[in-house]
Amino acid sequence: MPKIVNHENRRHDIAAAACRAIAKHGLDDVTLVQIARESGHTTGMLAHYFPTKWDVIIAALELMHVRIEKRLSLRLNSQAGDMADLMRDVLPLDEERRAETAAWLTFWGAALKRPDLLEMSNQTHLDWRALIRRCLLVSTPSSANWEEPAMTHVVSSIVVFMDGIYVKALTRASAYPENVQVELLTTHIHSLLRWADERSCQSASHLANSSSATSRNLKSAPQKRG
C-alpha cells in the first residue's frame, strides 16, 4: 500500500526546519538547500509545498507566531498563573525558542526593505498586543478596572521590554542567561502591574471625592422658594 502522507504535518515540519535554518544563516542568506538539509527532505520536496524561498520563510514566520499563541493559550485555558509567569513562556530559554527569536530578529531587519514583510510585521505586532492584553485580563483580575490609557501603557511597555530582552539574550547571552532574563521580566511586569493598580485606585478616589463634593454643593445650595 502507498504510504499515507499527512501534508499539513509535513508543511509544519518544513516550516519548523526553516526557523532553525533562518536562525543559523539569516533571513536573506538562507537558501532552499539549507532549509531542505535542515528538514531532511530534498529541494524538490520543498518546492512541492512552497514554490519559492520566500514562501517557506513566510510559513516559518507564521509558525513562530502560532507557536507563541498556542503556548500562551494553553496556559490561559488551564491554570494561568500570574502575568510574569505567563510571559516567561515566550522568553528564549531553550533551543526551540532561541531559534524562533533569532529568526524573528533577522525578520525585523529584512522587513525594513520589503513592504510585504513590513505589512506582515505590522499585523503580527497588532496580534501580539491583543494577546498580551488577553493575558493581562485573565491573569490579573484587577486589570479589568484599569482605564484604557493605563492598559495601553502596560501592553506597550511589555512589548518593548520583550523586544529588548530578545536582542540582549541572543547578542549578549553570557550577560543575560536564563535566570537573569526571568528575574528582569518578573521585576518589570510586577512594577507595571503595581503602577497600573495604583493609578486605578487614584482615579477611583478622585472620582469618589468629586462625587462627594458635588453632593455637598447640591445640599448647601440655596433652595428656590416656590
Coordinates of C-alpha atoms in Angstrom, one line a residue, residues 53-176:
K53 CA 12.2 30.5 -0.8
W54 CA 10.1 33.4 0.5
D55 CA 7.0 31.2 0.6
V56 CA 8.7 28.8 3.1
I57 CA 10.2 31.8 5.0
I58 CA 6.8 33.4 5.5
A59 CA 5.3 30.0 6.5
A60 CA 8.1 29.7 9.1
L61 CA 7.4 33.2 10.5
E62 CA 3.7 32.4 10.7
L63 CA 4.5 29.2 12.5
M64 CA 6.6 31.0 15.1
H65 CA 3.7 33.3 15.9
V66 CA 1.3 30.4 16.1
R67 CA 3.6 28.6 18.5
I68 CA 3.7 31.5 20.8
E69 CA 0.0 32.0 20.7
K70 CA -0.6 28.2 21.4
R71 CA 1.8 28.2 24.3
L72 CA 0.1 31.1 26.0
S73 CA -3.4 29.9 25.1
L74 CA -2.8 26.5 26.7
R75 CA -1.7 28.3 29.9
L76 CA -4.8 30.6 29.8
N77 CA -7.1 27.7 29.3
S78 CA -5.6 25.8 32.3
Q79 CA -4.2 27.4 35.4
A80 CA -2.9 30.7 34.1
G81 CA -0.6 31.8 36.9
D82 CA 0.5 35.4 37.1
M83 CA 1.4 37.7 34.2
A84 CA 5.1 37.4 34.7
D85 CA 4.9 33.6 34.8
L86 CA 2.9 33.6 31.5
M87 CA 5.4 35.8 29.7
R88 CA 8.2 33.6 30.9
D89 CA 6.9 31.0 28.3
V90 CA 8.0 33.3 25.4
L91 CA 11.5 34.1 26.7
P92 CA 14.3 32.4 24.7
L93 CA 15.1 29.9 27.4
D94 CA 15.5 26.8 25.3
E95 CA 16.9 25.8 21.9
E96 CA 13.5 26.0 20.1
R97 CA 12.6 29.4 21.5
R98 CA 16.1 30.7 20.8
A99 CA 15.8 29.6 17.2
E100 CA 12.4 31.3 17.0
T101 CA 13.8 34.5 18.5
A102 CA 16.9 34.6 16.2
A103 CA 14.6 34.1 13.2
W104 CA 12.4 37.0 14.3
L105 CA 15.3 39.3 14.8
T106 CA 16.5 38.7 11.2
F107 CA 12.9 39.1 10.0
W108 CA 12.7 42.6 11.6
G109 CA 15.8 43.7 9.6
A110 CA 14.5 42.2 6.3
A111 CA 11.1 43.9 6.8
L112 CA 12.6 47.3 6.5
K113 CA 13.5 46.5 2.9
R114 CA 10.4 44.6 1.9
P115 CA 6.9 46.2 2.0
D116 CA 5.2 42.8 2.1
L117 CA 7.2 41.7 5.1
L118 CA 6.7 45.0 6.8
E119 CA 2.9 44.6 6.4
M120 CA 3.1 41.2 7.9
S121 CA 5.3 42.5 10.7
N122 CA 2.7 45.2 11.5
Q123 CA -0.1 42.7 11.6
T124 CA 1.9 40.4 13.8
H125 CA 2.6 43.3 16.1
L126 CA -1.1 44.1 16.5
D127 CA -1.9 40.4 17.1
W128 CA 0.9 40.2 19.8
R129 CA -0.5 43.3 21.5
A130 CA -4.0 41.7 21.6
L131 CA -2.6 38.5 23.0
I132 CA -0.8 40.4 25.8
R133 CA -4.0 42.3 26.6
R134 CA -5.9 39.0 26.8
C135 CA -3.2 37.5 29.1
L136 CA -3.5 40.6 31.4
L137 CA -7.2 40.3 31.7
V138 CA -7.1 36.6 32.5
S139 CA -4.1 36.6 34.8
T140 CA -4.6 39.9 36.5
P141 CA -8.3 40.4 37.6
S142 CA -7.7 44.0 38.7
S143 CA -6.8 44.9 35.1
A144 CA -10.5 45.0 34.3
N145 CA -10.7 48.1 36.4
W146 CA -7.8 49.9 34.6
E147 CA -8.6 52.9 32.4
E148 CA -7.7 52.4 28.8
P149 CA -4.6 54.7 28.9
A150 CA -3.2 52.6 31.7
M151 CA -3.9 49.3 29.9
T152 CA -2.3 50.6 26.7
H153 CA 0.7 51.8 28.6
V154 CA 1.2 48.4 30.3
V155 CA 0.8 46.5 27.0
S156 CA 3.2 48.8 25.2
S157 CA 5.8 48.5 27.9
I158 CA 5.6 44.7 27.9
V159 CA 6.0 44.7 24.1
V160 CA 9.1 47.0 24.2
F161 CA 10.6 45.1 27.1
M162 CA 10.2 41.7 25.4
D163 CA 11.8 43.1 22.2
G164 CA 14.8 44.3 24.2
I165 CA 15.3 41.1 26.1
Y166 CA 15.2 39.2 22.9
V167 CA 18.0 41.2 21.4
K168 CA 20.2 41.1 24.6
A169 CA 19.5 37.4 25.2
L170 CA 20.9 36.5 21.8
T171 CA 23.6 39.1 21.3
R172 CA 24.9 39.1 24.9
A173 CA 24.0 35.6 26.1
S174 CA 26.6 35.5 28.8
A175 CA 25.3 38.7 30.4
Y176 CA 21.7 37.6 30.1

